[in-house]
Amino acid sequence: MCEIQIWLNRQEFEYDIYSLARAFYPRISTTVHCTDVPPGEAVEPQRDQIFLLAWCGSEEIYVECRREGQPRVRREAALVSSQERTAVRNQVKQLLYQTLVHVTGRTLIWGALTGIRPVKLAAGFLDQGMTAAQVQAHMEETYYLSRQKSSLCVEIALRERQMLKSLDYKNGYSLYVGIPFCPSICMYCSFSSYPLDKWKKRVDGYVDALCREIRTMGQLMQGRNLHTVYIGGGTPTTLEPVQMKKALDCLAECFPLEDLREFTVEAGRPDSITREKLQVLKEYSVTRISVNPQTMNQKTLDFIGRRHTVEDARRAYGLVRDMGFDNVNMDLIAGLPGEGAREVEHTLAQIQKLGPDSLTMHSLAVKRAARLRLFSEEHRELTFENSLAIMDRAEKYARAMGLVPYYLYRQKNMAGNLENIGYARPDKAGLYNVLMMGEKQDILALGSGAASKLLAEEGKVVKRVENVKDVTQYMERLDEMIERKKKTMEILGKMDK
């Protein structure tokens, strides 16, 4: 089995170097060594090993690839005179990208870009006064993006700018509320989700704790403008109607919901959606609902542990429409085990018949916590196929439905080294998604596993304040987590005094 060993002397660049190496070699084990002394000239990789060296000296940078029985490939450059961290990091990535292109004979459509928010990068260049054409050229020259992806980033950045034009987002905030329970845990899932059948007796206690956090933080946020609310999970609609009503009652009492621009509930699993639950959501003026089948292929649903049918997804979608919700999102995943272009095409055709107002197309990202990774030996024969052709096909279906791209982000270990992208009708785009992913305003997050993101230094720095993921720990340590948020907010001047 092949192995990559990365040697570097600046740990601050470890994520970028590791991510770029994994993009070229997605299925190869990778080890990182951070050391002041690179492997000597006499040290050669053993059979089935690849050595990647990325070294920043006081005056120059070099990247080298060593493989047994092959000539060494080396790229070097004089260190940028400013020694500004971002510029140095870009130099390292450029040299590494050039080296790996030479060694593998492949290029990447996202080039040397490793960050999860490429649209934020494009938006920043536009804010500096660059034209759209200049931003595209800069991203292609600096990060080696393909023309297709640089154009997409600029298109979305311009659309987001238009969406936020009339919103005083800098002086407001958004609220995330996490419900960590699901009907069952999907094989690819790495979120902090708990199967309802095992945790049913603890849900009431969780809702009580959540309401206590809502009350405390609502008092601390008095005087500030709340723009959007997003209830996610897990699956929020695993709550029974009475539990959901209790949480929403508390939310309405403690936060100013009257002037919200958007109120989203991620219903998610079709097998958790009932008329009674939707009626509760209608009573609290929820404006946007997600119904997420992920795939419309029954064989895949069964394998990944969704425990609902394709017909359940159609039924849930129809029920949401019958209840009068006029902004419905659906999530799909490309790269699910055993699915290829034909299966994704079938799913897209089925979704087109339903006609949602927005469609979020995810590329499967199997993280360490997912059961699919934990039991990878059992599923070695399965393929996790995603490709530019599949994502292009999804875009064609979306645009044929009148949906245009409005937000985009990337993750580690994504199938095909691609992206997650949201499409929506021009007046139905998810505002919370834009504010959160673009890091445009403070996000106050409540519930187990929820991570608040508070902006500092005019949005240049993001302070994360995380609640513990474990439900029991959340209930037992709630005061500690509230105090942590309170202190951070006091330091940043985020509370009304």
C-alpha positions as semicolon CSV with decimal commas, in nm:
position;residue;x (nm);y (nm);z (nm)
1;M;0,000;0,000;0,000
2;C;0,139;0,338;-0,102
3;E;0,216;0,603;0,158
4;I;0,290;0,975;0,144
5;Q;0,524;1,133;0,396
6;I;0,515;1,512;0,416
7;W;0,812;1,693;0,567
8;L;0,781;2,062;0,654
9;N;0,936;2,314;0,888
10;R;0,644;2,554;0,940
11;Q;0,349;2,393;1,111
12;E;0,123;2,686;1,028
13;F;0,114;2,562;0,667
14;E;0,041;2,198;0,756
15;Y;-0,330;2,213;0,671
16;D;-0,272;2,364;0,327
17;I;0,010;2,125;0,233
18;Y;-0,174;1,820;0,362
19;S;-0,499;1,919;0,189
20;L;-0,328;1,979;-0,144
21;A;-0,142;1,648;-0,127
22;R;-0,467;1,467;-0,048
23;A;-0,638;1,636;-0,341
24;F;-0,386;1,478;-0,578
25;Y;-0,368;1,147;-0,387
26;P;-0,713;1,107;-0,224
27;R;-0,689;0,737;-0,136
28;I;-0,331;0,723;-0,012
29;S;-0,233;0,722;0,356
30;T;-0,057;1,046;0,448
31;T;0,174;1,125;0,740
32;V;0,305;1,471;0,832
33;H;0,644;1,539;0,995
34;C;0,707;1,890;1,124
35;T;1,078;1,926;1,194
36;D;1,360;2,176;1,173
37;V;1,576;1,924;0,990
38;P;1,463;1,787;0,653
39;P;1,547;1,428;0,559
40;G;1,905;1,427;0,433
41;E;2,014;1,379;0,076
42;A;2,095;1,015;0,150
43;V;1,748;0,944;0,287
44;E;1,541;0,791;0,012
45;P;1,179;0,681;0,026
46;Q;1,126;0,311;0,050
47;R;0,918;0,114;-0,195
48;D;0,564;0,255;-0,235
49;Q;0,654;0,573;-0,047
50;I;0,640;0,932;-0,168
51;F;0,834;1,202;0,014
52;L;0,704;1,559;-0,019
53;L;0,929;1,828;0,128
54;A;0,804;2,186;0,172
55;W;1,070;2,409;0,322
56;C;1,067;2,782;0,402
57;G;1,411;2,925;0,461
58;S;1,510;3,279;0,547
59;E;1,553;3,374;0,181
60;E;1,400;3,099;-0,029
61;I;1,127;2,835;-0,044
62;Y;1,159;2,497;-0,204
63;V;0,934;2,198;-0,259
64;E;1,068;1,858;-0,352
65;C;0,913;1,522;-0,442
66;R;1,113;1,202;-0,401
67;R;1,006;0,857;-0,521
68;E;1,209;0,538;-0,533
69;G;1,377;0,487;-0,867
70;Q;1,259;0,820;-1,010
71;P;1,439;1,153;-1,054
72;R;1,371;1,408;-0,782
73;V;1,137;1,689;-0,879
74;R;1,222;2,023;-0,720
75;R;1,071;2,371;-0,741
76;E;1,215;2,673;-0,562
77;A;1,164;3,048;-0,541
78;A;1,300;3,348;-0,358
79;L;1,094;3,430;-0,051
80;V;0,859;3,723;-0,106
81;S;1,018;4,031;0,041
82;S;0,719;4,124;0,257
83;Q;0,721;3,784;0,434
84;E;0,350;3,839;0,489
85;R;0,201;3,508;0,599
86;T;-0,064;3,480;0,328
87;A;0,184;3,564;0,053
88;V;0,434;3,307;0,182
89;R;0,163;3,044;0,213
90;N;0,054;3,111;-0,145
91;Q;0,414;3,070;-0,261
92;V;0,443;2,732;-0,086
93;K;0,114;2,613;-0,236
94;Q;0,209;2,733;-0,583
95;L;0,538;2,543;-0,574
96;L;0,374;2,231;-0,434
97;Y;0,096;2,246;-0,693
98;Q;0,346;2,284;-0,979
99;T;0,545;1,990;-0,842
100;L;0,244;1,760;-0,808
101;V;0,113;1,853;-1,153
102;H;0,452;1,754;-1,295
103;V;0,464;1,427;-1,100
104;T;0,104;1,316;-1,157
105;G;0,034;1,470;-1,497
106;R;-0,297;1,602;-1,359
107;T;-0,437;1,944;-1,280
108;L;-0,715;2,027;-1,033
109;I;-1,019;2,237;-1,121
110;W;-0,982;2,419;-0,788
111;G;-0,609;2,453;-0,844
112;A;-0,401;2,514;-0,532
113;L;-0,697;2,653;-0,337
114;T;-0,748;2,466;-0,010
115;G;-0,979;2,698;0,186
116;I;-1,343;2,613;0,240
117;R;-1,475;2,958;0,140
118;P;-1,352;3,044;-0,211
119;V;-1,647;3,280;-0,266
120;K;-1,546;3,481;0,041
121;L;-1,204;3,518;-0,119
122;A;-1,358;3,646;-0,442
123;A;-1,588;3,881;-0,249
124;G;-1,287;4,025;-0,068
125;F;-1,115;4,108;-0,395
126;L;-1,433;4,276;-0,522
127;D;-1,447;4,479;-0,201
128;Q;-1,091;4,595;-0,270
129;G;-1,214;4,750;-0,595
130;M;-1,120;4,482;-0,846
131;T;-1,354;4,427;-1,140
132;A;-1,510;4,086;-1,194
133;A;-1,265;4,016;-1,477
134;Q;-0,970;4,118;-1,260
135;V;-1,085;3,890;-0,977
136;Q;-1,112;3,595;-1,213
137;A;-0,768;3,660;-1,358
138;H;-0,615;3,700;-1,013
139;M;-0,764;3,375;-0,882
140;E;-0,649;3,186;-1,189
141;E;-0,296;3,328;-1,172
142;T;-0,251;3,302;-0,794
143;Y;-0,439;2,983;-0,713
144;Y;-0,448;2,813;-1,057
145;L;-0,828;2,788;-1,053
146;S;-0,994;2,670;-1,371
147;R;-1,183;2,934;-1,566
148;Q;-1,507;2,752;-1,481
149;K;-1,455;2,775;-1,105
150;S;-1,318;3,130;-1,100
151;S;-1,621;3,240;-1,300
152;L;-1,854;3,056;-1,061
153;C;-1,695;3,219;-0,756
154;V;-1,735;3,566;-0,902
155;E;-2,094;3,497;-1,013
156;I;-2,190;3,390;-0,661
157;A;-1,998;3,673;-0,493
158;L;-2,183;3,929;-0,707
159;R;-2,518;3,763;-0,635
160;E;-2,448;3,759;-0,260
161;R;-2,355;4,126;-0,271
162;Q;-2,690;4,203;-0,432
163;M;-2,874;3,994;-0,170
164;L;-2,711;4,184;0,115
165;K;-2,742;4,527;-0,042
166;S;-3,044;4,635;0,164
167;L;-2,946;4,455;0,485
168;D;-2,752;4,623;0,765
169;Y;-2,588;4,293;0,842
170;K;-2,289;4,437;1,024
171;N;-2,508;4,566;1,306
172;G;-2,725;4,256;1,329
173;Y;-2,685;3,888;1,400
174;S;-2,831;3,549;1,312
175;L;-2,938;3,269;1,544
176;Y;-2,873;2,896;1,505
177;V;-3,055;2,642;1,724
178;G;-2,940;2,281;1,718
179;I;-3,161;1,975;1,772
180;P;-2,918;1,680;1,779
181;F;-3,158;1,386;1,733
182;C;-3,231;1,182;1,419
183;P;-3,462;0,891;1,333
184;S;-3,145;0,694;1,255
185;I;-2,781;0,780;1,191
186;C;-2,676;0,781;0,825
187;M;-2,361;0,585;0,748
188;Y;-2,176;0,892;0,613
189;C;-2,280;1,127;0,895
190;S;-2,019;1,288;1,121
191;F;-2,245;1,544;1,287
192;S;-2,334;1,532;1,655
193;S;-2,651;1,330;1,601
194;Y;-2,815;1,080;1,832
195;P;-3,062;0,806;1,727
196;L;-3,406;0,889;1,863
197;D;-3,495;0,533;1,961
198;K;-3,207;0,526;2,213
199;W;-3,243;0,887;2,335
200;K;-3,620;0,931;2,338
201;K;-3,637;0,954;2,720
202;R;-3,375;1,231;2,722
203;V;-3,539;1,461;2,466
204;D;-3,759;1,643;2,720
205;G;-3,455;1,711;2,936
206;Y;-3,265;1,840;2,635
207;V;-3,546;2,076;2,538
208;D;-3,556;2,208;2,897
209;A;-3,181;2,277;2,889
210;L;-3,207;2,436;2,546
211;C;-3,485;2,666;2,668
212;R;-3,265;2,772;2,960
213;E;-2,988;2,866;2,719
214;I;-3,241;3,048;2,496
215;R;-3,370;3,255;2,791
216;T;-3,025;3,353;2,914
217;M;-2,885;3,443;2,573
218;G;-3,204;3,624;2,474
219;Q;-3,156;3,859;2,768
220;L;-2,793;3,919;2,675
221;M;-2,881;4,001;2,312
222;Q;-3,151;4,258;2,389
223;G;-3,119;4,569;2,176
224;R;-2,957;4,396;1,879
225;N;-3,123;4,327;1,545
226;L;-3,196;3,961;1,470
227;H;-3,207;3,894;1,096
228;T;-3,237;3,518;1,048
229;V;-3,307;3,206;1,253
230;Y;-3,196;2,859;1,144
231;I;-3,306;2,550;1,335
232;G;-3,084;2,261;1,231
233;G;-2,943;1,939;1,366
234;G;-2,962;1,645;1,361
235;T;-3,323;1,657;1,252
236;P;-3,535;1,921;1,429
237;T;-3,858;1,748;1,327
238;T;-3,772;1,446;1,542
239;L;-3,925;1,655;1,822
240;E;-4,285;1,576;1,898
241;P;-4,530;1,864;1,830
242;V;-4,557;1,948;2,201
243;Q;-4,175;1,953;2,239
244;M;-4,136;2,164;1,926
245;K;-4,403;2,406;2,048
246;K;-4,227;2,440;2,384
247;A;-3,895;2,528;2,219
248;L;-4,055;2,770;1,974
249;D;-4,264;2,933;2,250
250;C;-3,945;3,000;2,442
251;L;-3,772;3,130;2,130
252;A;-4,059;3,368;2,052
253;E;-4,066;3,497;2,411
254;C;-3,691;3,565;2,429
255;F;-3,592;3,682;2,080
256;P;-3,748;3,943;1,848
257;L;-3,891;3,724;1,571
258;E;-4,137;3,982;1,433
259;D;-3,898;4,142;1,185
260;L;-3,703;3,836;1,074
261;R;-3,585;3,829;0,714
262;E;-3,589;3,448;0,720
263;F;-3,687;3,163;0,954
264;T;-3,561;2,821;0,841
265;V;-3,632;2,480;0,989
266;E;-3,432;2,191;0,849
267;A;-3,701;1,922;0,851
268;G;-3,445;1,705;0,678
269;R;-3,558;1,346;0,709
270;P;-3,887;1,281;0,527
271;D;-3,971;1,009;0,783
272;S;-3,986;1,273;1,059
273;I;-4,235;1,507;0,889
274;T;-4,602;1,504;0,990
275;R;-4,894;1,740;0,938
276;E;-4,909;1,811;1,311
277;K;-4,546;1,919;1,325
278;L;-4,579;2,136;1,016
279;Q;-4,883;2,302;1,171
280;V;-4,671;2,404;1,469
281;L;-4,411;2,552;1,236
282;K;-4,683;2,747;1,051
283;E;-4,803;2,895;1,381
284;Y;-4,458;3,045;1,437
285;S;-4,427;3,186;1,085
286;V;-4,144;2,961;0,967
287;T;-4,069;3,080;0,613
288;R;-3,830;2,818;0,478
289;I;-3,830;2,437;0,506
290;S;-3,573;2,178;0,400
291;V;-3,685;1,830;0,293
292;N;-3,368;1,632;0,229
293;P;-3,387;1,293;0,057
294;Q;-3,011;1,299;-0,037
295;T;-3,088;1,049;-0,315
296;M;-3,398;0,916;-0,491
297;N;-3,249;0,568;-0,533
298;Q;-3,404;0,325;-0,287
299;K;-3,109;0,086;-0,288
300;T;-2,878;0,365;-0,171
301;L;-3,123;0,488;0,093
302;D;-3,139;0,138;0,239
303;F;-2,762;0,097;0,241
304;I;-2,678;0,429;0,407
305;G;-2,937;0,378;0,682
306;R;-3,192;0,645;0,596
307;R;-3,486;0,416;0,687
308;H;-3,732;0,594;0,461
309;T;-3,847;0,533;0,107
310;V;-3,834;0,742;-0,207
311;E;-4,211;0,762;-0,184
312;D;-4,177;0,901;0,172
313;A;-3,970;1,186;0,027
314;R;-4,237;1,263;-0,232
315;R;-4,510;1,242;0,031
316;A;-4,326;1,475;0,271
317;Y;-4,258;1,727;-0,002
318;G;-4,622;1,722;-0,111
319;L;-4,740;1,765;0,248
320;V;-4,512;2,066;0,300
321;R;-4,656;2,225;-0,016
322;D;-5,012;2,142;0,088
323;M;-4,950;2,319;0,419
324;G;-4,867;2,638;0,231
325;F;-4,489;2,660;0,261
326;D;-4,365;2,847;-0,046
327;N;-3,989;2,824;0,011
328;V;-3,878;2,461;0,011
329;N;-3,517;2,343;-0,015
330;M;-3,401;1,991;-0,096
331;D;-3,051;1,851;-0,027
332;L;-2,882;1,592;-0,245
333;I;-2,542;1,421;-0,216
334;A;-2,318;1,324;-0,507
335;G;-2,063;1,052;-0,435
336;L;-2,281;0,826;-0,219
337;P;-2,156;0,465;-0,208
338;G;-2,228;0,275;-0,526
339;E;-2,381;0,571;-0,708
340;G;-2,246;0,701;-1,037
341;A;-2,363;0,938;-1,308
342;R;-2,667;0,726;-1,397
343;E;-2,799;0,714;-1,040
344;V;-2,744;1,087;-0,984
345;E;-2,917;1,161;-1,314
346;H;-3,219;0,957;-1,197
347;T;-3,231;1,153;-0,870
348;L;-3,208;1,490;-1,046
349;A;-3,488;1,397;-1,285
350;Q;-3,712;1,307;-0,990
351;I;-3,631;1,629;-0,807
352;Q;-3,705;1,831;-1,121
353;K;-4,058;1,686;-1,125
354;L;-4,111;1,805;-0,767
355;G;-3,979;2,155;-0,837
356;P;-3,825;2,281;-0,510
357;D;-3,745;2,649;-0,466
358;S;-3,383;2,572;-0,386
359;L;-3,150;2,276;-0,426
360;T;-2,828;2,215;-0,234
361;M;-2,591;1,977;-0,411
362;H;-2,333;1,829;-0,174
363;S;-2,020;1,633;-0,259
364;L;-1,986;1,346;-0,014
365;A;-1,727;1,418;0,253
366;V;-1,652;1,114;0,470
367;K;-1,500;1,241;0,793
368;R;-1,331;1,049;1,069
369;A;-1,645;1,015;1,281
370;A;-1,857;0,865;1,006
371;R;-1,945;0,494;1,029
372;L;-1,859;0,462;0,662
373;R;-1,497;0,541;0,747
374;L;-1,495;0,337;1,067
375;F;-1,607;0,030;0,872
376;S;-1,415;0,108;0,555
377;E;-1,264;-0,241;0,536
378;E;-1,612;-0,389;0,503
379;H;-1,697;-0,154;0,218
380;R;-1,371;-0,154;0,027
381;E;-1,544;-0,273;-0,290
382;L;-1,778;0,027;-0,300
383;T;-1,710;0,328;-0,518
384;F;-1,753;0,688;-0,405
385;E;-1,781;0,851;-0,743
386;N;-1,817;1,219;-0,801
387;S;-1,686;1,413;-1,097
388;L;-1,700;1,748;-1,264
389;A;-1,938;1,593;-1,518
390;I;-2,182;1,494;-1,241
391;M;-2,172;1,839;-1,080
392;D;-2,210;2,002;-1,421
393;R;-2,517;1,787;-1,482
394;A;-2,662;1,898;-1,149
395;E;-2,605;2,259;-1,249
396;K;-2,789;2,207;-1,578
397;Y;-3,089;2,056;-1,399
398;A;-3,087;2,339;-1,144
399;R;-3,076;2,612;-1,405
400;A;-3,349;2,436;-1,605
401;M;-3,565;2,464;-1,292
402;G;-3,495;2,838;-1,274
403;L;-3,242;2,800;-0,992
404;V;-2,912;2,989;-0,992
405;P;-2,602;2,937;-0,774
406;Y;-2,603;3,158;-0,463
407;Y;-2,360;3,002;-0,213
408;L;-2,073;2,755;-0,218
409;Y;-1,829;2,596;0,020
410;R;-1,577;2,313;0,028
411;Q;-1,476;2,055;0,290
412;K;-1,200;1,811;0,366
413;N;-1,212;1,468;0,204
414;M;-1,474;1,563;-0,054
415;A;-1,543;1,312;-0,328
416;G;-1,379;1,431;-0,647
417;N;-1,217;1,731;-0,469
418;L;-1,526;1,929;-0,565
419;E;-1,768;2,147;-0,367
420;N;-2,108;2,193;-0,206
421;I;-2,322;2,442;-0,391
422;G;-2,665;2,592;-0,330
423;Y;-2,901;2,685;-0,612
424;A;-3,219;2,886;-0,563
425;R;-3,483;3,091;-0,737
426;P;-3,364;3,452;-0,730
427;D;-3,608;3,546;-0,450
428;K;-3,577;3,221;-0,250
429;A;-3,206;3,202;-0,167
430;G;-3,118;3,106;0,190
431;L;-3,003;3,429;0,354
432;Y;-2,867;3,251;0,662
433;N;-2,643;3,038;0,440
434;V;-2,493;3,348;0,280
435;L;-2,440;3,528;0,611
436;M;-2,291;3,224;0,782
437;M;-2,070;3,089;0,503
438;G;-1,950;3,434;0,400
439;E;-1,880;3,518;0,766
440;K;-2,070;3,843;0,718
441;Q;-2,219;3,875;1,066
442;D;-2,225;3,722;1,414
443;I;-2,387;3,382;1,440
444;L;-2,514;3,302;1,790
445;A;-2,547;2,924;1,817
446;L;-2,742;2,740;2,086
447;G;-2,772;2,371;2,163
448;S;-2,532;2,077;2,191
449;G;-2,249;2,087;1,937
450;A;-2,347;2,438;1,822
451;A;-2,059;2,675;1,741
452;S;-2,111;3,049;1,774
453;K;-1,905;3,260;1,534
454;L;-1,843;3,613;1,654
455;L;-1,667;3,861;1,426
456;A;-1,387;4,083;1,546
457;E;-1,169;4,350;1,386
458;E;-1,437;4,446;1,135
459;G;-1,492;4,090;1,023
460;K;-1,126;4,004;0,970
461;V;-1,119;3,766;1,267
462;V;-1,378;3,506;1,364
463;K;-1,396;3,394;1,726
464;R;-1,551;3,049;1,762
465;V;-1,725;2,961;2,088
466;E;-1,832;2,598;2,085
467;N;-2,083;2,411;2,296
468;V;-1,991;2,054;2,387
469;K;-2,122;1,792;2,145
470;D;-2,229;1,528;2,394
471;V;-2,597;1,575;2,488
472;T;-2,551;1,465;2,848
473;Q;-2,249;1,692;2,891
474;Y;-2,442;1,979;2,735
475;M;-2,722;1,944;2,989
476;E;-2,479;1,910;3,282
477;R;-2,236;2,187;3,180
478;L;-2,478;2,442;3,037
479;D;-2,383;2,719;3,281
480;E;-2,018;2,682;3,181
481;M;-2,099;2,719;2,811
482;I;-2,324;3,018;2,867
483;E;-2,051;3,188;3,068
484;R;-1,795;3,118;2,794
485;K;-2,014;3,289;2,534
486;K;-2,089;3,576;2,769
487;K;-1,721;3,645;2,838
488;T;-1,629;3,635;2,469
489;M;-1,914;3,869;2,383
490;E;-1,815;4,111;2,660
491;I;-1,457;4,122;2,534
492;L;-1,576;4,189;2,179
493;G;-1,842;4,439;2,288
494;K;-2,123;4,230;2,140
495;M;-2,381;4,283;2,416
496;D;-2,610;4,573;2,490
497;K;-2,477;4,737;2,806
